[in-house]
Structures are given as C-alpha cells and as structure tokens.
C-alpha cells in the first residue's frame, strides 16, 4: 500500500517536472531577448562585463544541475526497490558514507565557488572604477517620488527624466535621493545601483554608439514605483555639444526667436550618421523622434502660447517648476526649461504629444497615481483648469525647446 502510494507520487512529480520544464522552455522560446530593457543585448562595456559574469555563473550552475541531477537519477533508477526483491519494504542497510567522495565533493564545490568569485570581485572593481576619470562626463542623478533629476555640474545645467550623454565616453554618475530609496537602471548599458538617503553612491557607464535607451527605477519606492521610468539618449560628441549648449541657455520665447525648420538647420555643422532604430520610424520614442522633438513646431500660435505662459504663472505652476528665463524658479518638481524638446513626459510614462500632455494636465493622478503635482499642487492649491487653459498650457510647454 505504502509503496504504491510512493510510486504514484513519484510518477506524478515526474510528470509535473516534465510539464514545468516544457512550459519554461516554451516561455523562453517566446522571449524577445532584444527588447528595450534587455540585459542580454548589451550596448556598453559595463553591461557587457556584467553579462559575461552572468553567463559564467549560469554555466557553472548548469554544470552543477546536470551533474547532481544525473547522479540522482542514476541512483534512483539503479537502486530502486523492486517488488520481487526479498525485504523490499524494509529500510536499506545504513552506512556512514564514503570519506573520499565527501572530501571530493567539498573540494569540487569550493573550486566552483572560486571560479565564480574571482571574476565577480574583478567585476566589482571594474564597475566601480570610472576609467579615464579626468575625461569622464560627470552626472548627478537625484531620485524623487517619482522622477529623476539629471544635473551636469561641469556644464552648469540640469534636466529631468531624459539623460543625454555623449557616446563612446565614460560617464561618471553620482546617485542621491531626496526621499526614499530608488534605483537607477539602464539595462542595456549597466546594472542597477541604488540611490540611498543621506549618502552618495557612484557608478559609471558608457554607450558604444548613439542610441535611444529605456531606463527604469528598480527599487520599490512607493505607489508609482513602476511608473518611474526615464530615457537615455546617447549622441555623437558634436551633436551632444550642440544639445548641451542649448540646454545651458534659457527657455525659448516664441516672440523673439525664429522657428527653425529642421534639426539640420539647428545644427548645420553636424554630419548625421545612419540612424540605428528599434522603434517605428517617426515614433517619438526613438533617436529620430528625439531629434524631431528638438525642433520647434512650424505652425505656432503665439497668442495661445503667451496665454499658456501667463497661466503657468497664475495657476502657481512656477512655484514647483523651473523655466529658466521665464521667471519660474520652482525646484520641487522637474525642470521644464526645455520641456518641449523631450520625447516623454511624466517620468517616461507617456510620449510627449499634445494629446498625452493634455491628458496629464487634465487628470495627472490617473496617469501616475499618488504623484506630488496632483497632491501638493492641484489639491492643496485648488488648481482648476478649463479645456481652454489646458490647450494654452500644452502650446506653451511644447514651445519650450
Ligand atoms: Cu523610484 Cu522605484
């Protein structure tokens, strides 16, 4: 009776394991390894280094799994109790073990740990030591619930939620937080590093070539943790330089600046390389889309924009948001000085289109639950916006290139 029960369990657990294995294989075969946040398709030296370490650890683990699994399977089949055997229901003879086998297993396990440990320690040194430090670009990242501030201390400006870097140059990053623990992660470029209250962490990364990358806060930080995203745009040095010069300046005012027709008009001296795209052409969330976002819209309604500018002041938006050159000094929310040149809004949640911005202004809490703009702005200051107000604010904010 006991035996039949045991063999039924064995048969069932074997079937379950087989089914589970098939499911995992099926799921893996459907995986897109080159997705926006892939750690398998790497595009920078730090991520590549970490991927090699992952493969080594995976290889050692698979070796252990196969070895132990086959010995176990062999022992189960070879030494199983047989019905026709005499004394099949009795426990097998008890022995102390085999000292040589036991010592051998300990030594082999120790060796396998050493094989993993040496590259791991070297990897820790490699990822924490910014190479060519004097030439590296310094970025100060500050986490807020729920967005990222990116400061460029050497260049004297800050931006939010979209980090633009030159390609093929080490980027030294200092990580801090103003509230709770966050984590900075651009999977294709480098592993995650936490932003811890009251201390600065450091990391470095580098992009092999120009590109448009997805980043994500990777540490639970409250209600909208999953909505705390960001983008990283990597540009050829000359294009980065042109971008940085514009960022260092004040926000654009529609009345005193002619509209540039194209991105090439803005940067006449830059030769554009063929674009590497992983988004449909024209989509905002791509390098091409990012370049389009740098250019002011040809058909601008100056009166509407100026009404939006007045509303930004009258509705007290300027208490929390900075717009350099427009008398908006706020520091608690993301800077909006060049907001119109970003491809995303609400911490990388939405493409920065007119419709999405209107939706965000109309009902921010439905886009990013718990967000501070709604709680400390809309609710506490009793901010009410009509549809006309929203259209004017959208026109104004998108004119800020
Ligand atoms: Cu910030 Cu999760």
Coordinates of C-alpha atoms and ligand atoms in Angstrom, one line a residue:
X1 CA 0.0 0.0 0.0
X2 CA 2.8 2.4 1.1
X3 CA 4.8 1.5 -1.9
X4 CA 2.0 2.0 -4.4
X5 CA 1.3 5.4 -2.8
X6 CA 5.0 6.4 -3.1
X7 CA 5.3 5.3 -6.7
X8 CA 2.1 7.2 -7.5
X9 CA 3.7 10.4 -6.0
X10 CA 6.9 9.8 -7.9
X11 CA 5.1 9.3 -11.2
X12 CA 3.1 12.5 -10.6
X13 CA 6.0 14.6 -9.5
X14 CA 7.9 13.4 -12.6
X15 CA 5.0 14.4 -14.8
X16 CA 4.8 17.8 -13.1
X17 CA 8.5 18.4 -13.5
X18 CA 8.3 17.4 -17.2
X19 CA 5.3 19.7 -17.7
X20 CA 7.0 22.6 -15.8
X21 CA 10.2 22.1 -17.9
X22 CA 8.2 22.2 -21.1
X23 CA 6.4 25.4 -20.0
X24 CA 9.6 27.1 -19.1
X25 CA 11.2 26.1 -22.5
X26 CA 8.0 27.4 -24.3
X27 CA 8.1 30.7 -22.4
X28 CA 11.8 31.1 -23.0
X29 CA 11.4 30.5 -26.7
X30 CA 8.8 33.2 -26.9
X31 CA 11.1 35.7 -25.1
X32 CA 12.3 38.7 -27.1
X33 CA 15.9 38.9 -26.0
X34 CA 16.4 42.3 -27.7
X35 CA 13.6 44.2 -26.0
X36 CA 14.0 47.8 -24.8
X37 CA 15.2 46.7 -21.4
X38 CA 17.2 43.7 -22.4
X39 CA 20.2 42.8 -20.3
X40 CA 21.2 40.1 -22.9
X41 CA 21.7 42.6 -25.8
X42 CA 24.2 44.9 -24.3
X43 CA 25.4 48.2 -25.8
X44 CA 28.1 49.4 -23.4
X45 CA 31.2 48.0 -21.7
X46 CA 29.8 47.8 -18.2
X47 CA 26.7 45.9 -19.2
X48 CA 28.9 43.6 -21.3
X49 CA 31.2 42.9 -18.4
X50 CA 28.2 42.0 -16.2
X51 CA 26.7 39.9 -18.9
X52 CA 29.9 37.8 -19.2
X53 CA 29.8 37.3 -15.4
X54 CA 26.2 36.2 -15.7
X55 CA 27.0 33.7 -18.4
X56 CA 29.9 32.3 -16.4
X57 CA 27.7 31.9 -13.3
X58 CA 24.9 30.4 -15.4
X59 CA 27.4 27.9 -17.0
X60 CA 28.7 26.8 -13.5
X61 CA 25.1 26.4 -12.2
X62 CA 24.0 24.4 -15.3
X63 CA 27.1 22.1 -14.8
X64 CA 26.1 21.5 -11.1
X65 CA 22.5 21.0 -12.0
X66 CA 23.3 18.4 -14.7
X67 CA 25.9 16.6 -12.6
X68 CA 23.8 16.4 -9.5
X69 CA 20.7 15.6 -11.5
X70 CA 22.2 12.8 -13.4
X71 CA 23.8 11.2 -10.4
X72 CA 20.5 11.4 -8.6
X73 CA 18.5 10.0 -11.5
X74 CA 21.1 7.2 -11.9
X75 CA 20.9 6.3 -8.2
X76 CA 17.1 6.4 -8.2
X77 CA 16.8 4.0 -11.1
X78 CA 19.7 1.7 -10.3
X79 CA 19.0 1.3 -6.6
X80 CA 15.2 1.5 -6.5
X81 CA 13.4 -1.2 -4.5
X82 CA 11.8 -4.0 -6.6
X83 CA 8.6 -5.8 -5.8
X84 CA 10.1 -9.2 -6.4
X85 CA 13.1 -8.5 -4.2
X86 CA 13.2 -10.0 -0.8
X87 CA 12.7 -7.5 2.0
X88 CA 11.7 -4.7 -0.5
X89 CA 9.6 -2.9 2.2
X90 CA 12.5 -2.9 4.7
X91 CA 14.8 0.2 5.0
X92 CA 18.1 -0.3 3.1
X93 CA 21.3 -1.0 5.1
X94 CA 22.6 2.2 6.8
X95 CA 26.2 3.2 6.1
X96 CA 28.3 6.1 7.4
X97 CA 29.2 7.3 3.9
X98 CA 32.3 7.4 1.8
X99 CA 35.0 9.8 3.1
X100 CA 36.8 10.1 -0.3
X101 CA 33.6 11.0 -2.1
X102 CA 32.6 13.5 0.6
X103 CA 36.0 15.2 0.6
X104 CA 36.0 15.3 -3.2
X105 CA 32.5 16.9 -3.3
X106 CA 33.7 19.6 -0.8
X107 CA 36.8 20.3 -2.9
X108 CA 34.9 20.5 -6.2
X109 CA 32.3 22.8 -4.7
X110 CA 35.0 25.0 -3.3
X111 CA 36.7 25.2 -6.7
X112 CA 33.4 26.1 -8.4
X113 CA 32.9 28.9 -5.9
X114 CA 36.4 30.2 -6.6
X115 CA 35.7 30.1 -10.4
X116 CA 32.7 32.4 -9.8
X117 CA 34.3 34.5 -7.0
X118 CA 37.5 35.7 -8.8
X119 CA 35.7 37.3 -11.8
X120 CA 33.0 38.6 -9.5
X121 CA 35.5 40.5 -7.4
X122 CA 37.2 41.8 -10.6
X123 CA 33.8 42.8 -11.9
X124 CA 33.0 44.8 -8.7
X125 CA 36.3 46.7 -9.1
X126 CA 35.7 47.2 -12.8
X127 CA 32.2 48.6 -12.4
X128 CA 33.1 50.9 -9.5
X129 CA 36.2 52.4 -11.1
X130 CA 35.4 55.0 -13.7
X131 CA 38.1 54.7 -16.4
X132 CA 39.8 57.9 -17.7
X133 CA 38.2 59.8 -14.9
X134 CA 39.6 63.3 -15.9
X135 CA 37.9 62.9 -19.3
X136 CA 34.6 61.5 -18.0
X137 CA 31.4 63.4 -18.1
X138 CA 30.0 63.9 -14.5
X139 CA 26.3 63.4 -14.0
X140 CA 24.5 63.8 -10.7
X141 CA 21.3 61.8 -10.5
X142 CA 18.7 62.6 -7.8
X143 CA 15.7 60.4 -7.3
X144 CA 12.4 61.9 -6.3
X145 CA 9.0 60.2 -5.8
X146 CA 8.6 59.6 -8.9
X147 CA 11.0 61.1 -11.3
X148 CA 14.8 61.5 -11.9
X149 CA 16.7 64.8 -11.9
X150 CA 19.9 64.8 -14.0
X151 CA 22.5 67.5 -13.3
X152 CA 25.5 68.3 -15.4
X153 CA 27.9 70.0 -12.9
X154 CA 30.7 70.6 -15.4
X155 CA 28.2 72.1 -17.9
X156 CA 26.1 74.1 -15.4
X157 CA 22.5 72.9 -16.2
X158 CA 20.0 70.2 -15.2
X159 CA 17.3 68.3 -16.9
X160 CA 14.7 65.7 -15.9
X161 CA 13.7 62.2 -16.9
X162 CA 15.8 62.3 -20.1
X163 CA 19.5 61.8 -19.7
X164 CA 21.5 62.8 -22.7
X165 CA 25.1 61.7 -22.9
X166 CA 27.9 61.6 -25.5
X167 CA 28.6 58.2 -26.9
X168 CA 32.0 56.4 -26.5
X169 CA 33.0 58.4 -23.4
X170 CA 32.8 57.2 -19.8
X171 CA 30.0 58.8 -17.8
X172 CA 30.7 59.1 -14.1
X173 CA 27.4 59.1 -12.1
X174 CA 26.8 60.2 -8.6
X175 CA 23.5 58.9 -7.2
X176 CA 21.5 60.5 -4.5
X177 CA 17.8 60.6 -3.4
X178 CA 15.7 63.3 -1.8
X179 CA 13.2 60.9 -0.2
X180 CA 13.2 57.1 -0.2
X181 CA 15.4 54.5 -1.8
X182 CA 15.3 54.4 -5.6
X183 CA 17.5 52.5 -8.1
X184 CA 19.0 53.7 -11.4
X185 CA 18.9 51.2 -14.2
X186 CA 19.6 51.4 -17.9
X187 CA 19.6 47.6 -18.6
X188 CA 21.4 47.8 -22.0
X189 CA 24.2 50.0 -20.5
X190 CA 24.8 49.0 -16.9
X191 CA 23.4 47.1 -14.0
X192 CA 21.3 48.8 -11.3
X193 CA 22.7 50.9 -8.5
X194 CA 20.6 52.1 -5.6
X195 CA 20.0 55.8 -4.6
X196 CA 20.2 55.8 -0.8
X197 CA 19.0 58.6 1.6
X198 CA 21.9 60.5 3.1
X199 CA 24.7 59.1 1.1
X200 CA 26.1 59.2 -2.4
X201 CA 26.6 56.1 -4.5
X202 CA 28.7 56.0 -7.6
X203 CA 28.7 54.1 -10.9
X204 CA 29.9 54.6 -14.4
X205 CA 28.5 53.6 -17.8
X206 CA 29.4 54.2 -21.4
X207 CA 27.4 53.8 -24.6
X208 CA 29.1 52.2 -27.6
X209 CA 27.3 54.3 -30.1
X210 CA 24.5 56.8 -30.5
X211 CA 21.1 55.4 -29.4
X212 CA 17.9 55.8 -27.5
X213 CA 17.6 53.7 -24.3
X214 CA 14.9 52.9 -21.8
X215 CA 15.6 53.2 -18.1
X216 CA 13.6 52.3 -15.0
X217 CA 13.7 52.8 -11.3
X218 CA 14.4 49.3 -10.0
X219 CA 13.7 49.6 -6.3
X220 CA 10.2 49.7 -4.8
X221 CA 9.7 53.4 -3.8
X222 CA 6.0 53.8 -3.3
X223 CA 2.7 53.9 -5.1
X224 CA 4.1 54.9 -8.5
X225 CA 7.4 53.0 -8.4
X226 CA 6.5 51.1 -11.6
X227 CA 5.8 54.4 -13.3
X228 CA 9.2 55.8 -12.5
X229 CA 10.9 55.5 -15.8
X230 CA 13.4 57.5 -17.8
X231 CA 15.2 57.7 -21.1
X232 CA 18.8 57.9 -22.0
X233 CA 19.9 59.4 -25.3
X234 CA 23.4 58.9 -26.5
X235 CA 24.7 61.2 -29.2
X236 CA 27.9 61.7 -31.2
X237 CA 30.2 64.2 -29.4
X238 CA 29.4 67.1 -31.7
X239 CA 25.7 66.6 -31.5
X240 CA 25.9 66.3 -27.8
X241 CA 27.9 69.6 -27.6
X242 CA 25.2 71.4 -29.6
X243 CA 22.5 70.0 -27.4
X244 CA 24.4 70.9 -24.2
X245 CA 24.8 74.5 -25.4
X246 CA 21.1 74.8 -25.9
X247 CA 20.3 73.3 -22.6
X248 CA 22.6 75.7 -20.8
X249 CA 20.6 78.6 -22.2
X250 CA 17.2 80.0 -21.1
X251 CA 13.9 78.6 -22.3
X252 CA 12.9 79.6 -25.7
X253 CA 10.5 82.6 -26.0
X254 CA 8.3 82.4 -29.1
X255 CA 8.2 86.1 -29.7
X256 CA 11.9 86.6 -30.1
X257 CA 13.2 83.6 -31.9
X258 CA 12.6 82.5 -35.5
X259 CA 11.3 78.9 -35.9
X260 CA 14.0 76.6 -37.2
X261 CA 12.6 74.4 -40.0
X262 CA 14.6 71.2 -39.3
X263 CA 17.0 69.6 -36.9
X264 CA 19.8 70.1 -39.5
X265 CA 19.0 73.9 -39.6
X266 CA 19.7 73.9 -35.8
X267 CA 23.0 72.0 -36.3
X268 CA 24.3 72.9 -39.7
X269 CA 27.9 71.7 -38.9
X270 CA 26.9 68.2 -37.9
X271 CA 27.2 65.2 -40.2
X272 CA 24.4 62.7 -39.3
X273 CA 25.3 59.1 -39.2
X274 CA 22.8 56.5 -40.4
X275 CA 20.3 56.0 -37.6
X276 CA 20.0 52.8 -35.7
X277 CA 16.4 52.3 -35.0
X278 CA 14.4 50.0 -32.8
X279 CA 11.2 51.9 -32.9
X280 CA 8.9 52.5 -35.9
X281 CA 10.1 55.5 -38.0
X282 CA 8.6 58.7 -36.7
X283 CA 7.8 57.4 -33.3
X284 CA 8.8 59.8 -30.6
X285 CA 10.5 57.1 -28.5
X286 CA 13.4 56.7 -30.9
X287 CA 16.5 58.6 -31.7
X288 CA 14.9 60.0 -34.8
X289 CA 11.9 61.0 -32.7
X290 CA 14.2 62.7 -30.2
X291 CA 15.8 64.7 -33.0
X292 CA 12.4 65.8 -34.2
X293 CA 11.4 66.9 -30.7
X294 CA 14.4 69.4 -30.6
X295 CA 12.9 71.4 -33.5
X296 CA 10.1 74.0 -32.8
X297 CA 6.8 73.3 -34.5
X298 CA 6.4 75.3 -37.7
X299 CA 2.9 76.4 -37.1
X300 CA 2.9 78.0 -33.7
X301 CA 0.0 80.1 -32.2
X302 CA 1.9 82.9 -30.5
X303 CA -1.2 84.3 -28.7
X304 CA -2.1 80.8 -27.3
X305 CA 1.4 80.2 -26.2
X306 CA 1.6 83.5 -24.4
X307 CA -1.7 82.8 -22.7
X308 CA -0.2 79.5 -21.5
X309 CA 2.8 81.3 -20.2
X310 CA 0.5 83.6 -18.1
X311 CA -1.5 80.6 -16.9
X312 CA 1.7 78.9 -15.8
X313 CA 2.3 81.8 -13.5
X314 CA -1.3 82.5 -12.4
X315 CA -2.0 78.8 -11.6
X316 CA 1.1 78.7 -9.4
X317 CA 2.8 76.1 -11.6
X318 CA 6.0 78.2 -11.2
X319 CA 6.2 77.5 -7.5
X320 CA 7.4 74.0 -8.2
X321 CA 8.8 74.0 -11.8
X322 CA 11.7 75.9 -13.1
X323 CA 11.6 77.6 -16.5
X324 CA 14.9 79.5 -16.9
X325 CA 14.4 82.9 -18.4
X326 CA 10.7 82.9 -17.9
X327 CA 10.7 83.9 -14.2
X328 CA 9.8 80.4 -13.0
X329 CA 12.0 79.4 -10.1
X330 CA 10.5 76.2 -8.6
X331 CA 12.7 73.4 -7.5
X332 CA 10.4 70.7 -6.1
X333 CA 9.2 69.4 -9.5
X334 CA 11.2 68.5 -12.7
X335 CA 12.7 71.5 -14.5
X336 CA 10.7 72.4 -17.6
X337 CA 13.1 74.9 -19.2
X338 CA 13.5 72.8 -22.4
X339 CA 10.4 70.5 -21.8
X340 CA 9.3 70.7 -25.4
X341 CA 12.5 69.0 -26.6
X342 CA 11.9 65.9 -24.5
X343 CA 10.3 62.8 -26.1
X344 CA 8.4 61.7 -22.9
X345 CA 6.5 63.2 -20.0
X346 CA 5.5 62.1 -16.5
X347 CA 8.8 60.3 -15.9
X348 CA 9.0 58.4 -19.2
X349 CA 5.4 57.2 -18.9
X350 CA 3.9 58.8 -22.0
X351 CA 5.2 60.0 -25.3
X352 CA 5.3 63.8 -25.2
X353 CA 2.5 64.5 -27.6
X354 CA -0.2 67.3 -27.4
X355 CA -2.9 64.7 -26.5
X356 CA -0.8 63.0 -23.8
X357 CA 0.2 66.3 -22.2
X358 CA -3.4 67.5 -22.2
X359 CA -4.4 64.2 -20.6
X360 CA -1.7 64.5 -18.0
X361 CA -2.7 68.1 -17.1
X362 CA -6.4 67.2 -17.0
X363 CA -6.0 64.2 -14.7
X364 CA -2.5 63.6 -13.5
X365 CA -3.5 61.2 -10.8
X366 CA -5.0 58.8 -13.3
X367 CA -1.6 58.7 -15.2
X368 CA 0.7 58.4 -12.3
X369 CA -1.2 57.5 -9.1
X370 CA 0.0 59.4 -6.0
X371 CA 2.0 61.9 -7.8
X372 CA 3.1 65.0 -5.9
X373 CA 1.9 67.5 -8.6
X374 CA -1.6 66.4 -8.0
X375 CA -1.5 66.1 -4.3
X376 CA 0.6 69.2 -3.4
X377 CA -0.3 71.2 -6.4
X378 CA -3.8 70.6 -7.7
X379 CA -5.4 69.6 -4.5
X380 CA -3.7 71.9 -1.9
X381 CA -3.7 75.0 -4.2
X382 CA -7.1 74.1 -5.6
X383 CA -5.9 74.3 -9.2
X384 CA -8.8 74.1 -11.7
X385 CA -8.1 74.0 -15.4
X386 CA -10.6 74.5 -18.1
X387 CA -10.1 72.8 -21.5
X388 CA -9.0 76.1 -22.9
X389 CA -6.5 76.5 -20.2
X390 CA -5.1 73.1 -20.9
X391 CA -4.8 73.8 -24.6
X392 CA -2.9 77.0 -23.9
X393 CA -0.6 75.3 -21.4
X394 CA 0.1 72.5 -23.9
X395 CA 1.0 75.0 -26.6
X396 CA 3.3 76.9 -24.1
X397 CA 5.0 73.9 -22.7
X398 CA 5.7 72.4 -26.1
X399 CA 7.2 75.7 -27.3
X400 CA 9.9 75.3 -24.7
X401 CA 12.6 73.8 -26.9
Ligands
LIG1 CU1 11.8 55.1 -7.6 CU2 11.1 52.9 -7.6

